[in-house]
Amino acid sequence: VPLGMLLAFSTWFLTNAVAPGLEAATGVSQAVIVQLTNGVQGGFILGTVGLATTGLADLLPAQLVFGASAVAAGAVNACLLFPGVTVWSMAAIRVLTGISLAGVYPIGMKMLFSSVPSARGLALGVAVGALALGSGLPHLFAASFAAAWQPVVATSSALSACAGIAVALVGGRDEVAAPAA
C-alpha cells in the first residue's frame, strides 16, 4: 500500500515538474501552470468530501476503491498527452486527477491503519512519507528525461495505473468494508 501511494502520487505535482516543456509545447503561461496545480488540490478536496458524504469509503472494499482511484488518476493524467489539448481540457484533467487521488491517500491511510493497529504512528509516518516522496517523483523523472515533458507524464501515469492494479489485486485482502453508520 505505501508503494502504491508513492507511485500514484507521482501525478500530484506533475505539471510543476514539466512546466518548462509544457509551456514551450502548448504556450501556456506560468500562471496557468499554477492554476493547473491548484486544480489538483481543489479536485482532491471535492473527491475527499464526496467519498466522506456518500460513505463509499465504508461501503466498498478499500483495496478496490484505492485501485480504481489510482488507475483513474493515471488514465486521466495520461490525457495530457492527447494532441490538441486546450487549457480548459488541461484544467479539467488536473481537477479529475485530484478527485481520483482522493481515493488513494485517505483510503491508503485507512488500509494501513487497519493492517497495523498496534503501530498506527508508524503507519501514519509511512503514509505521509509516501505522499511526500511520491509527489516529488515527477521532478526526478523530469531530470532523467531532460526537456521532454511527455515521457514524464507517461511514466507518472503508467506508475499510478500499475500501482492501482497491484493494490486492487494484492493489497489489503483482509480488510473488509465496514457497514455504513
CSV table of C-alpha atoms in Angstrom, one decimal:
chain,number,residue,atom,x,y,z
A,1,VAL,CA,0.0,0.0,0.0
A,2,PRO,CA,2.7,2.6,0.8
A,3,LEU,CA,4.4,1.8,-2.5
A,4,GLY,CA,1.1,2.2,-4.3
A,5,MET,CA,0.6,5.5,-2.6
A,6,LEU,CA,4.0,6.7,-3.6
A,7,LEU,CA,3.6,5.8,-7.2
A,8,ALA,CA,0.0,7.1,-7.5
A,9,PHE,CA,1.1,10.5,-6.0
A,10,SER,CA,3.6,11.0,-8.8
A,11,THR,CA,0.7,12.5,-10.6
A,12,TRP,CA,0.1,15.2,-8.0
A,13,PHE,CA,2.7,17.9,-8.8
A,14,LEU,CA,3.4,16.7,-12.3
A,15,THR,CA,2.6,20.0,-14.0
A,16,ASN,CA,5.2,21.8,-11.9
A,17,ALA,CA,7.8,19.3,-12.8
A,18,VAL,CA,7.1,19.6,-16.6
A,19,ALA,CA,6.3,23.3,-16.6
A,20,PRO,CA,9.1,24.4,-18.9
A,21,GLY,CA,8.4,21.8,-21.5
A,22,LEU,CA,4.6,22.2,-21.2
A,23,GLU,CA,5.0,26.0,-21.6
A,24,ALA,CA,7.1,25.6,-24.7
A,25,ALA,CA,4.9,23.0,-26.3
A,26,THR,CA,1.5,24.5,-25.5
A,27,GLY,CA,2.2,28.2,-25.0
A,28,VAL,CA,0.6,28.2,-21.5
A,29,SER,CA,2.0,30.7,-19.0
A,30,GLN,CA,3.5,30.1,-15.6
A,31,ALA,CA,0.2,31.5,-14.1
A,32,VAL,CA,-1.7,28.7,-15.9
A,33,ILE,CA,0.7,26.1,-14.5
A,34,VAL,CA,-0.1,27.4,-11.0
A,35,GLN,CA,-3.8,27.1,-11.7
A,36,LEU,CA,-3.4,23.6,-13.0
A,37,THR,CA,-1.7,22.6,-9.8
A,38,ASN,CA,-4.5,24.3,-7.8
A,39,GLY,CA,-6.9,22.3,-9.8
A,40,VAL,CA,-5.5,19.1,-8.4
A,41,GLN,CA,-5.8,20.5,-4.8
A,42,GLY,CA,-9.4,21.5,-5.5
A,43,GLY,CA,-10.2,18.2,-7.1
A,44,PHE,CA,-8.7,16.4,-4.1
A,45,ILE,CA,-10.9,18.4,-1.7
A,46,LEU,CA,-14.0,17.7,-3.9
A,47,GLY,CA,-13.2,14.0,-4.1
A,48,THR,CA,-12.5,13.6,-0.4
A,49,VAL,CA,-15.7,15.4,0.6
A,50,GLY,CA,-17.6,13.2,-2.0
A,51,LEU,CA,-16.2,10.0,-0.5
A,52,ALA,CA,-17.0,11.1,3.0
A,53,THR,CA,-20.5,12.3,2.3
A,54,THR,CA,-21.5,9.3,0.2
A,55,GLY,CA,-20.0,6.7,2.5
A,56,LEU,CA,-18.3,4.9,-0.4
A,57,ALA,CA,-15.1,4.6,1.6
A,58,ASP,CA,-17.0,2.4,4.1
A,59,LEU,CA,-19.4,0.6,1.7
A,60,LEU,CA,-16.8,-0.7,-0.8
A,61,PRO,CA,-13.6,-2.8,-0.1
A,62,ALA,CA,-10.8,-0.3,0.4
A,63,GLN,CA,-8.4,-2.1,-1.9
A,64,LEU,CA,-10.9,-1.7,-4.8
A,65,VAL,CA,-11.5,2.0,-4.1
A,66,PHE,CA,-7.8,2.6,-3.9
A,67,GLY,CA,-7.1,0.5,-7.0
A,68,ALA,CA,-9.8,2.1,-9.1
A,69,SER,CA,-8.8,5.6,-7.9
A,70,ALA,CA,-5.1,5.1,-8.7
A,71,VAL,CA,-5.9,3.7,-12.2
A,72,ALA,CA,-8.3,6.6,-12.8
A,73,ALA,CA,-5.6,9.1,-11.7
A,74,GLY,CA,-3.2,7.5,-14.2
A,75,ALA,CA,-5.7,7.3,-17.0
A,76,VAL,CA,-6.9,10.9,-16.6
A,77,ASN,CA,-3.4,12.2,-16.2
A,78,ALA,CA,-2.3,10.5,-19.4
A,79,CYS,CA,-4.9,12.6,-21.3
A,80,LEU,CA,-2.4,15.4,-21.1
A,81,LEU,CA,-0.6,13.6,-23.9
A,82,PHE,CA,-3.5,13.9,-26.3
A,83,PRO,CA,-2.8,16.1,-29.3
A,84,GLY,CA,-4.7,19.4,-29.3
A,85,VAL,CA,-5.2,19.5,-25.5
A,86,THR,CA,-6.5,23.0,-24.6
A,87,VAL,CA,-6.0,25.0,-21.4
A,88,TRP,CA,-9.6,24.2,-20.4
A,89,SER,CA,-9.2,20.5,-21.0
A,90,MET,CA,-5.9,20.6,-19.1
A,91,ALA,CA,-7.7,22.2,-16.2
A,92,ALA,CA,-10.4,19.5,-16.3
A,93,ILE,CA,-7.7,16.8,-16.4
A,94,ARG,CA,-6.0,18.2,-13.4
A,95,VAL,CA,-9.2,18.5,-11.4
A,96,LEU,CA,-10.2,15.0,-12.3
A,97,THR,CA,-6.7,13.8,-11.3
A,98,GLY,CA,-7.2,15.4,-7.8
A,99,ILE,CA,-10.7,13.8,-7.5
A,100,SER,CA,-9.1,10.5,-8.3
A,101,LEU,CA,-6.3,10.9,-5.8
A,102,ALA,CA,-8.9,11.4,-3.1
A,103,GLY,CA,-9.5,7.7,-3.3
A,104,VAL,CA,-5.8,6.9,-2.8
A,105,TYR,CA,-4.4,8.9,0.1
A,106,PRO,CA,-7.3,8.7,2.7
A,107,ILE,CA,-8.1,5.1,1.7
A,108,GLY,CA,-4.5,4.1,1.8
A,109,MET,CA,-4.3,5.5,5.3
A,110,LYS,CA,-7.4,3.5,6.2
A,111,MET,CA,-5.8,0.4,4.8
A,112,LEU,CA,-2.5,1.0,6.6
A,113,PHE,CA,-4.2,1.8,10.0
A,114,SER,CA,-6.4,-1.3,9.8
A,115,SER,CA,-3.4,-3.6,8.9
A,116,VAL,CA,-1.2,-2.5,11.8
A,117,PRO,CA,-3.5,-1.3,14.7
A,118,SER,CA,-0.6,-1.5,17.2
A,119,ALA,CA,1.7,0.7,15.1
A,120,ARG,CA,-0.6,3.4,13.8
A,121,GLY,CA,2.0,6.1,14.4
A,122,LEU,CA,4.4,4.3,12.2
A,123,ALA,CA,1.7,3.7,9.6
A,124,LEU,CA,0.9,7.4,9.6
A,125,GLY,CA,4.6,8.3,9.1
A,126,VAL,CA,4.9,5.8,6.3
A,127,ALA,CA,1.8,7.2,4.6
A,128,VAL,CA,3.0,10.8,4.9
A,129,GLY,CA,6.4,9.8,3.7
A,130,ALA,CA,4.9,8.1,0.6
A,131,LEU,CA,2.9,11.2,-0.1
A,132,ALA,CA,5.9,13.5,0.1
A,133,LEU,CA,8.3,11.3,-1.8
A,134,GLY,CA,5.6,10.4,-4.4
A,135,SER,CA,4.7,14.0,-5.1
A,136,GLY,CA,8.4,14.7,-5.7
A,137,LEU,CA,8.9,11.8,-8.2
A,138,PRO,CA,7.9,13.8,-11.3
A,139,HIS,CA,10.9,16.1,-10.6
A,140,LEU,CA,13.2,13.1,-10.6
A,141,PHE,CA,11.6,11.9,-13.8
A,142,ALA,CA,11.9,15.4,-15.4
A,143,ALA,CA,15.6,15.4,-14.5
A,144,SER,CA,16.0,12.0,-16.1
A,145,PHE,CA,14.2,12.9,-19.3
A,146,ALA,CA,15.9,16.3,-19.8
A,147,ALA,CA,13.5,18.8,-21.5
A,148,ALA,CA,11.0,16.2,-22.8
A,149,TRP,CA,7.8,16.5,-20.8
A,150,GLN,CA,5.8,13.7,-22.5
A,151,PRO,CA,7.9,10.8,-21.1
A,152,VAL,CA,7.4,12.3,-17.6
A,153,VAL,CA,3.6,12.4,-18.0
A,154,ALA,CA,3.6,8.9,-19.5
A,155,THR,CA,5.8,7.4,-16.7
A,156,SER,CA,3.8,9.0,-13.9
A,157,SER,CA,0.5,7.9,-15.5
A,158,ALA,CA,1.7,4.4,-16.0
A,159,LEU,CA,3.1,4.0,-12.5
A,160,SER,CA,-0.1,5.3,-11.0
A,161,ALA,CA,-2.2,2.8,-13.0
A,162,CYS,CA,0.2,-0.1,-12.2
A,163,ALA,CA,0.0,0.8,-8.5
A,164,GLY,CA,-3.8,0.8,-8.6
A,165,ILE,CA,-3.9,-2.6,-10.3
A,166,ALA,CA,-1.3,-4.1,-7.8
A,167,VAL,CA,-3.2,-2.8,-4.7
A,168,ALA,CA,-6.5,-3.9,-6.1
A,169,LEU,CA,-5.2,-7.4,-6.7
A,170,VAL,CA,-3.0,-8.0,-3.6
A,171,GLY,CA,-3.3,-5.1,-1.2
A,172,GLY,CA,-5.4,-5.3,1.9
A,173,ARG,CA,-7.3,-8.5,1.2
A,174,ASP,CA,-8.0,-9.0,4.8
A,175,GLU,CA,-9.6,-5.5,5.1
A,176,VAL,CA,-13.4,-5.8,4.9
A,177,ALA,CA,-15.7,-2.9,4.2
A,178,ALA,CA,-17.4,-1.7,7.4
A,179,PRO,CA,-21.2,-1.3,7.5
A,180,ALA,CA,-22.3,2.3,7.0
A,181,ALA,CA,-23.4,4.0,10.1
